[in-house]
Coordinates of C-alpha atoms and ligand atoms in Angstrom, one line a residue:
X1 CA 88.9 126.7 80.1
X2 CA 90.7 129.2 82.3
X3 CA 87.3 130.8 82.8
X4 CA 85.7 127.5 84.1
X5 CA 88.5 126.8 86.9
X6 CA 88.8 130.0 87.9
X7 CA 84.3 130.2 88.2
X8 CA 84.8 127.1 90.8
X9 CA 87.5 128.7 93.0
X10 CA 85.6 131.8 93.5
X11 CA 82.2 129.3 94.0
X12 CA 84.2 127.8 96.9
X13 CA 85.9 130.4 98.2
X14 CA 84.2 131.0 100.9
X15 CA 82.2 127.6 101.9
X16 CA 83.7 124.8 103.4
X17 CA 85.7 123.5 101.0
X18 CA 87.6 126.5 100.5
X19 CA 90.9 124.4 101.5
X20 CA 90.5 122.4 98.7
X21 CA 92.2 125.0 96.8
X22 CA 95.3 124.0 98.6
X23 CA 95.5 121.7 96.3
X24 CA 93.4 121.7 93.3
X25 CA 95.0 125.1 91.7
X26 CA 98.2 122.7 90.4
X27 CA 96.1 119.5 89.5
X28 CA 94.5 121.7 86.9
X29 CA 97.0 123.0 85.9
X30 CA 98.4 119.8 85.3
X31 CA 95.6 118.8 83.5
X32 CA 95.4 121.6 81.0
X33 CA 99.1 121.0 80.5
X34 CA 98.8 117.1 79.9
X35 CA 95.3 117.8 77.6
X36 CA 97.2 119.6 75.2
X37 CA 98.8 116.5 74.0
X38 CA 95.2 114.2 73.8
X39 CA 92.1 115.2 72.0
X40 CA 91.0 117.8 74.2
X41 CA 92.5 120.8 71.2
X42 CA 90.2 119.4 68.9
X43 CA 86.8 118.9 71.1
X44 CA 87.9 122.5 72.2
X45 CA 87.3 123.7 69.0
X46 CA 83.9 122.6 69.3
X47 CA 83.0 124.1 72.0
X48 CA 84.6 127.4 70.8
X49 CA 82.7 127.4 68.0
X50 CA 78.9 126.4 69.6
X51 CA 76.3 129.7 69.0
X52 CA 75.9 131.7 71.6
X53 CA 71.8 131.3 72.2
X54 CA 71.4 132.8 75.5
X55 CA 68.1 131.1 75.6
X56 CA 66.0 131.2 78.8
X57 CA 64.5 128.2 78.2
X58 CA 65.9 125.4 81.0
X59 CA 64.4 122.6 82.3
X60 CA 66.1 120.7 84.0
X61 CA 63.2 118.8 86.4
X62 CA 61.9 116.0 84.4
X63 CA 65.1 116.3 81.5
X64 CA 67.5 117.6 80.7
X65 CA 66.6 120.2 77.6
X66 CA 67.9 123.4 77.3
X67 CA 66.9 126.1 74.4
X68 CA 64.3 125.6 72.1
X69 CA 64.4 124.8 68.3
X70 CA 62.5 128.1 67.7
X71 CA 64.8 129.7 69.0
X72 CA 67.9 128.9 66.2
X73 CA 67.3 129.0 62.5
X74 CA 67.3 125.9 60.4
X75 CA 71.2 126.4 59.4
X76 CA 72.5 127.1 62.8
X77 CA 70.3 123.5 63.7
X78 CA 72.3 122.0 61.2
X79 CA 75.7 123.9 62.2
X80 CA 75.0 122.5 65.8
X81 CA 73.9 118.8 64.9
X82 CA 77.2 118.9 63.4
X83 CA 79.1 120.0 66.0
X84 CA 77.7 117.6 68.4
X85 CA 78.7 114.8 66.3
X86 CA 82.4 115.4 66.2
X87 CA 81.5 114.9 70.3
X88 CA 80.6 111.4 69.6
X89 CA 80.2 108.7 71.3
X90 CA 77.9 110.2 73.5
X91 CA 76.8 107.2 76.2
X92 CA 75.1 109.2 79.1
X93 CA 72.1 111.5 78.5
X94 CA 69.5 112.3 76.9
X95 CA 69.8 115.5 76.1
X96 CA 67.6 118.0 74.3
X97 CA 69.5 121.2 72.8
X98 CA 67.5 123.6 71.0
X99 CA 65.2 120.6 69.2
X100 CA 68.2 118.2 69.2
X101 CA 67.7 115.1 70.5
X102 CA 71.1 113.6 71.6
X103 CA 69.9 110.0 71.8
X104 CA 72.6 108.2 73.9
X105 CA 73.7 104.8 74.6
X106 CA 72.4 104.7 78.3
X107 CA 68.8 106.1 79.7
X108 CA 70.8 107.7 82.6
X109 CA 67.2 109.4 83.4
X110 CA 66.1 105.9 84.1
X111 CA 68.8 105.4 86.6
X112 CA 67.8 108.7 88.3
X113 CA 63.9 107.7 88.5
X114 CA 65.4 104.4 90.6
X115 CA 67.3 106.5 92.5
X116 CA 65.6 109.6 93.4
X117 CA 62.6 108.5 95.6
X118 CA 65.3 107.4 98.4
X119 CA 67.6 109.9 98.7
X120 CA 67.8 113.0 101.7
X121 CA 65.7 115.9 99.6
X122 CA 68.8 117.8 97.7
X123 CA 67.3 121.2 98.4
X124 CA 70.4 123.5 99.5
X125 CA 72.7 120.9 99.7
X126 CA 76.7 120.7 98.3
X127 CA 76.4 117.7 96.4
X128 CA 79.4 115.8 94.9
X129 CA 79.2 113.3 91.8
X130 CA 82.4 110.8 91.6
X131 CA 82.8 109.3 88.6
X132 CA 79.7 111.7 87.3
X133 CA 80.3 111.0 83.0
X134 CA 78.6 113.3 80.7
X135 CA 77.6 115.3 83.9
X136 CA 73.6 114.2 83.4
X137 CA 72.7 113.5 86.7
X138 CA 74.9 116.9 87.7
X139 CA 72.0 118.7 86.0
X140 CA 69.4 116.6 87.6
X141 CA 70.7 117.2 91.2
X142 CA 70.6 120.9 90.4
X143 CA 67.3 120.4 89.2
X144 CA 66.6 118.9 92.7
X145 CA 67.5 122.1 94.3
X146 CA 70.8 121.4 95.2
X147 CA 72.8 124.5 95.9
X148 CA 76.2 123.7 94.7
X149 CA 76.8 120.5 92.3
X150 CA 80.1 119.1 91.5
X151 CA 81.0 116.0 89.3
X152 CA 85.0 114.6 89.0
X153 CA 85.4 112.4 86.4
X154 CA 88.9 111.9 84.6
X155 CA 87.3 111.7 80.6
X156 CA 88.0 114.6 78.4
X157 CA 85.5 113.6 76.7
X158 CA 82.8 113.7 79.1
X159 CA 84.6 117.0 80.2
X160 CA 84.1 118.7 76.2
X161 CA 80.2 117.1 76.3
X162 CA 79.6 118.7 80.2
X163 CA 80.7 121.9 78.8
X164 CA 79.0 121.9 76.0
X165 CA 75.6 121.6 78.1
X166 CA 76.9 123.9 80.2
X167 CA 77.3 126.7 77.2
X168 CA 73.7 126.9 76.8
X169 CA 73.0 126.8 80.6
X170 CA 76.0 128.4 82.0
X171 CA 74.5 127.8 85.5
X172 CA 77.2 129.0 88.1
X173 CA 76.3 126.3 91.1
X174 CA 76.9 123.1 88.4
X175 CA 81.0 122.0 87.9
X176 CA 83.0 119.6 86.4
X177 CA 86.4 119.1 87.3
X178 CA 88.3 116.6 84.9
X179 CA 90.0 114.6 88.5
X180 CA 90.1 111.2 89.0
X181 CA 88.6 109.9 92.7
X182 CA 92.3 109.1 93.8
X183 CA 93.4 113.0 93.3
X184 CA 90.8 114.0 96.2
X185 CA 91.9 115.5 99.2
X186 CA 90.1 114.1 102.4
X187 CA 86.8 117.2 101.9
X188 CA 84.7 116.2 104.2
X189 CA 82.3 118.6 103.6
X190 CA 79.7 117.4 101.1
X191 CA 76.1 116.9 102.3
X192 CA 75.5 114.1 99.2
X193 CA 77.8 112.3 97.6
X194 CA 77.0 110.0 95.0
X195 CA 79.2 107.2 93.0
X196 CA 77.4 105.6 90.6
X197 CA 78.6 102.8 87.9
X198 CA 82.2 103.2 89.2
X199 CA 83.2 100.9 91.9
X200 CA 83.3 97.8 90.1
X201 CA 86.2 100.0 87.7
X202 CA 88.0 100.4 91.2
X203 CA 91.2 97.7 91.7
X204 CA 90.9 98.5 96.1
X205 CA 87.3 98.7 96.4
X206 CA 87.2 99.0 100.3
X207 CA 90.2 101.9 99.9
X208 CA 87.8 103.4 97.2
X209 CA 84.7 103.5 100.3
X210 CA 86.8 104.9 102.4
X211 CA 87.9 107.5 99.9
X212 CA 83.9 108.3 99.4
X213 CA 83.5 108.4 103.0
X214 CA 86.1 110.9 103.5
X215 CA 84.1 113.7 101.5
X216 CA 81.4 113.3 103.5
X217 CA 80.6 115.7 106.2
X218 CA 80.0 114.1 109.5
X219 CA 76.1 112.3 109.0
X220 CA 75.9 113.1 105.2
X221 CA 74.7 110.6 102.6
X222 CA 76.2 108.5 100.8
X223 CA 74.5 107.2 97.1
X224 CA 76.4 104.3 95.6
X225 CA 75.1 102.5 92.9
X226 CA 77.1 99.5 91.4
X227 CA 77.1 95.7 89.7
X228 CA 76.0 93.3 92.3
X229 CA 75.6 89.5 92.3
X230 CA 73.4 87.0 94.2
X231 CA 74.8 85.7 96.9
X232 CA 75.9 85.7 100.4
X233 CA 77.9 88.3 102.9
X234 CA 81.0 86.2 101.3
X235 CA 80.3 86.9 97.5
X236 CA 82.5 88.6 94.8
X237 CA 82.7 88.3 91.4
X238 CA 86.5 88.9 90.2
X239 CA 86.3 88.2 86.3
X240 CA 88.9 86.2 85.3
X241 CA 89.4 88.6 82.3
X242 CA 86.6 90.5 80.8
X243 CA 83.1 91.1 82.2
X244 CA 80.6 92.2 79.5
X245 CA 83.7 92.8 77.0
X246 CA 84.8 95.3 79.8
X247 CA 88.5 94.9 80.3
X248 CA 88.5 97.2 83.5
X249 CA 86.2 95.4 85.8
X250 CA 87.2 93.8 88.9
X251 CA 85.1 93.4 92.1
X252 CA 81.0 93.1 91.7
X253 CA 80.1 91.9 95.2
X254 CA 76.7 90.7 96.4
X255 CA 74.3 92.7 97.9
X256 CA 75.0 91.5 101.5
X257 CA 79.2 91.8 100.9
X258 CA 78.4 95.4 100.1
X259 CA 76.9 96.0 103.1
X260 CA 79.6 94.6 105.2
X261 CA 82.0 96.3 103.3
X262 CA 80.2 99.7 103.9
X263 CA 80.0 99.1 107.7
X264 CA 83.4 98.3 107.4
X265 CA 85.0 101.7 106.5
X266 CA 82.4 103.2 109.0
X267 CA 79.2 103.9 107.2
X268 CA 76.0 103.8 109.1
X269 CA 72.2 102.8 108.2
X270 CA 73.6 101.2 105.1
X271 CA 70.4 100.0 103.2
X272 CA 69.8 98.5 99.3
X273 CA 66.8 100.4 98.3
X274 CA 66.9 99.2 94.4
X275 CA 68.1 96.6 92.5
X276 CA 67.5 95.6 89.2
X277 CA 68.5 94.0 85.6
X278 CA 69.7 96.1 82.8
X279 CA 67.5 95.9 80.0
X280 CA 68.3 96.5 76.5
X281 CA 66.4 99.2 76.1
X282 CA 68.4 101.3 79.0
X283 CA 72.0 100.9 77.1
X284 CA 71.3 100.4 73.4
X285 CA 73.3 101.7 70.5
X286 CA 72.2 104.7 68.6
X287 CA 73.1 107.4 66.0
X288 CA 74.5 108.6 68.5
X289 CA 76.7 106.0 70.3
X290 CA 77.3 103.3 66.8
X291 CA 79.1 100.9 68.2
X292 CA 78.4 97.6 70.2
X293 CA 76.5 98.1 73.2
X294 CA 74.7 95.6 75.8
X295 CA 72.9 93.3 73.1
X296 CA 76.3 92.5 71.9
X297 CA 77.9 92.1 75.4
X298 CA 75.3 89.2 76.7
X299 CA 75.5 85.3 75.5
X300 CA 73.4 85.4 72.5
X301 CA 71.4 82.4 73.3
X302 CA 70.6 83.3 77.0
X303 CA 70.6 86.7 77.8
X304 CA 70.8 86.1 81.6
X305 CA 74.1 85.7 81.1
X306 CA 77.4 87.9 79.7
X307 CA 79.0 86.6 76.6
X308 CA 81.9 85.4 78.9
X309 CA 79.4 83.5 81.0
X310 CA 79.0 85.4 84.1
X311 CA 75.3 86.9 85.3
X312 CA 74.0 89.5 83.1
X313 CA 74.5 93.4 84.7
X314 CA 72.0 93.4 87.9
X315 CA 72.4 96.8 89.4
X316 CA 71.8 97.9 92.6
X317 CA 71.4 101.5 94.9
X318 CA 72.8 101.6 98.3
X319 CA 72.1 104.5 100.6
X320 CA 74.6 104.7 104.1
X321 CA 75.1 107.7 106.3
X322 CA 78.7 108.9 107.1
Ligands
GEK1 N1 89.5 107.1 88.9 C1 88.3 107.5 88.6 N2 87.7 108.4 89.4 C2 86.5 108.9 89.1 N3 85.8 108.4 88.0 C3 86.3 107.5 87.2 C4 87.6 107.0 87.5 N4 87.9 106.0 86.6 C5 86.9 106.0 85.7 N5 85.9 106.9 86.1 C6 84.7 107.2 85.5 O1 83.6 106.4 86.0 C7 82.6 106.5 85.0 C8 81.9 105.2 85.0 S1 80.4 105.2 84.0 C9 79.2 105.9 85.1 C10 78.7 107.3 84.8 C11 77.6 107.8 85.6 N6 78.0 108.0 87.0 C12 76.4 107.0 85.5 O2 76.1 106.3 86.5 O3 75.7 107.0 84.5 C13 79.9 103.5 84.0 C14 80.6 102.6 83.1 O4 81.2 103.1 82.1 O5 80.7 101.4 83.4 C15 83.2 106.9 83.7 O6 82.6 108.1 83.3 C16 84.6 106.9 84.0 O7 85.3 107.9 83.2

């Protein structure tokens, strides 16, 4: 894990956000220090003991599959299957590794497909994913021709299933960094940033704008993708308690409140170029991910609603210029 950290300070050192190693040096060292008492030893042991395939095989365009089955022999398959279980529950993907098909909860390649016909062209951009999960869309970006990809995202989990991807593609433009949103400096650097499926998890969402805002170099894009609700420039849902059996959700505004919002903090050209409903075949349970998953989070009888009686997840993508 040394490795890793040390492989993104030498990829920034001499861009423009060479000054955020003013201050990320000690936050990751924090982090290694605080891991030690979690999971993270065990899910390390995973990815200690992954084969080393050096395949050449990478497509990252239309997928995300790296390595062929060919290319292992039947017990290492097995070996690996196994290995990639003890990283369960894996919720964003697909992934295909060497003939494995990680089958997630989500079709994150579905929210990608809504999302990439409106966005700047990625091609030699420094992109920035906040709140990026397994890192899937991190490989699709790179796949877009981005030339330097980074996600934050404060799971260890999602850290040990990025890095596992990233031992059969040990690509040197794609990072994760296990930070949380609130532990970034003011960057202001990136040409893309994107935020997806995190603001409604934000207790200050304007402060959280703002926060996105600041890692944007002067006229760079901003990609936000969030729960919304029908309504007017007025409208928020605050849950009284849960939302979808989600204890940490607390502002889904309407489309137009969004917008406002947006302007608010200073974005410009703020336009909603998608919305839509979450079906149940986009986050399902599988072998993958066993436990409850959307079915079992909307009102039985009426599945336009949550089981606490709210609207059912309507998503939508927002694009806004810094
Ligand atoms: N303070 C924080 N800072 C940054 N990230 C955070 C924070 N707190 C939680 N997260 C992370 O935000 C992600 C939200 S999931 C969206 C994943 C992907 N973007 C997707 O669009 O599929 C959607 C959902 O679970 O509802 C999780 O990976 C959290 O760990």
């Amino acid at each position: 894990m040394q490795d890793w950290f040390n492989d993104f300070y030498s990829a920034i050192a001499k861009t423009s956000l060479s000054h955020w190693l003013n201050t990320l040096p000690s936050q990751l060292t924090h982090w290694k220090n605080e891991a030690q008492h979690g999971e993270w030893p065990q899910w390390e042991k995973v990815l200690k003991n992954l084969p080393v395939t050096n395949t050449q095989h990478v497509n990252v365009n239309d997928k995300v599959e790296i390595g062929l089955a060919k290319e292992i022999s039947d017990g290492q398959q097995k070996q690996l299957t196994h290995l990639l279980t003890r990283l369960m529950p894996w919720r964003k993907g697909p992934f295909f590794l060497h003939g494995i098909h990680i089958d997630t909860e989500w079709r994150s390649d579905w929210k990608w497909d809504r999302v990439l016909p409106h966005i700047s062209p990625l091609k030699g951009r420094q992109v920035l994913d906040i709140g990026c999960g397994s890192g899937y869309h991190l490989w699709r970006m790179r796949g877009e021709g981005a030339e330097l990809v980074v996600g934050i995202d404060p799971s260890d989990l999602f850290l040990a299933q990025f890095q596992t991807v990233k031992h059969f593609n040990p690509d040197p433009q794609v990072h994760f960094l296990p930070l949380g949103v609130e532990q970034l400096p003011e960057l202001k650097a990136f040409d893309t940033v994107f935020s997806m499926g995190v603001l409604y998890h934000r207790r200050s969402p304007i402060d959280f704008l703002a926060q996105l805002k600041a890692q944007l170099r002067k006229g760079g894009e901003l990609v936000l993708e969030t729960l919304v609700v029908e309504g007017d420039v007025h409208t928020a849902l605050v849950p009284t308690d849960r939302y979808a059996k989600m204890r940490n959700v607390w502002y889904i505004p309407s489309c137009d409140a969004l917008k406002l919002w947006l302007e608010r903090v200073g974005f410009k050209n703020v336009r909603v170029v998608n919305k839509d409903v979450t079906s149940l075949d986009e986050q399902r349970s599988t072998d993958w991910m066993q436990t409850e998953s959307l079915k079992d989070f909307l009102d039985p009888d009426d599945h336009t609603k949550t089981i606490e009686g709210y609207p059912a997840p309507l998503r939508a993508v927002f694009i806004a210029e810094a």
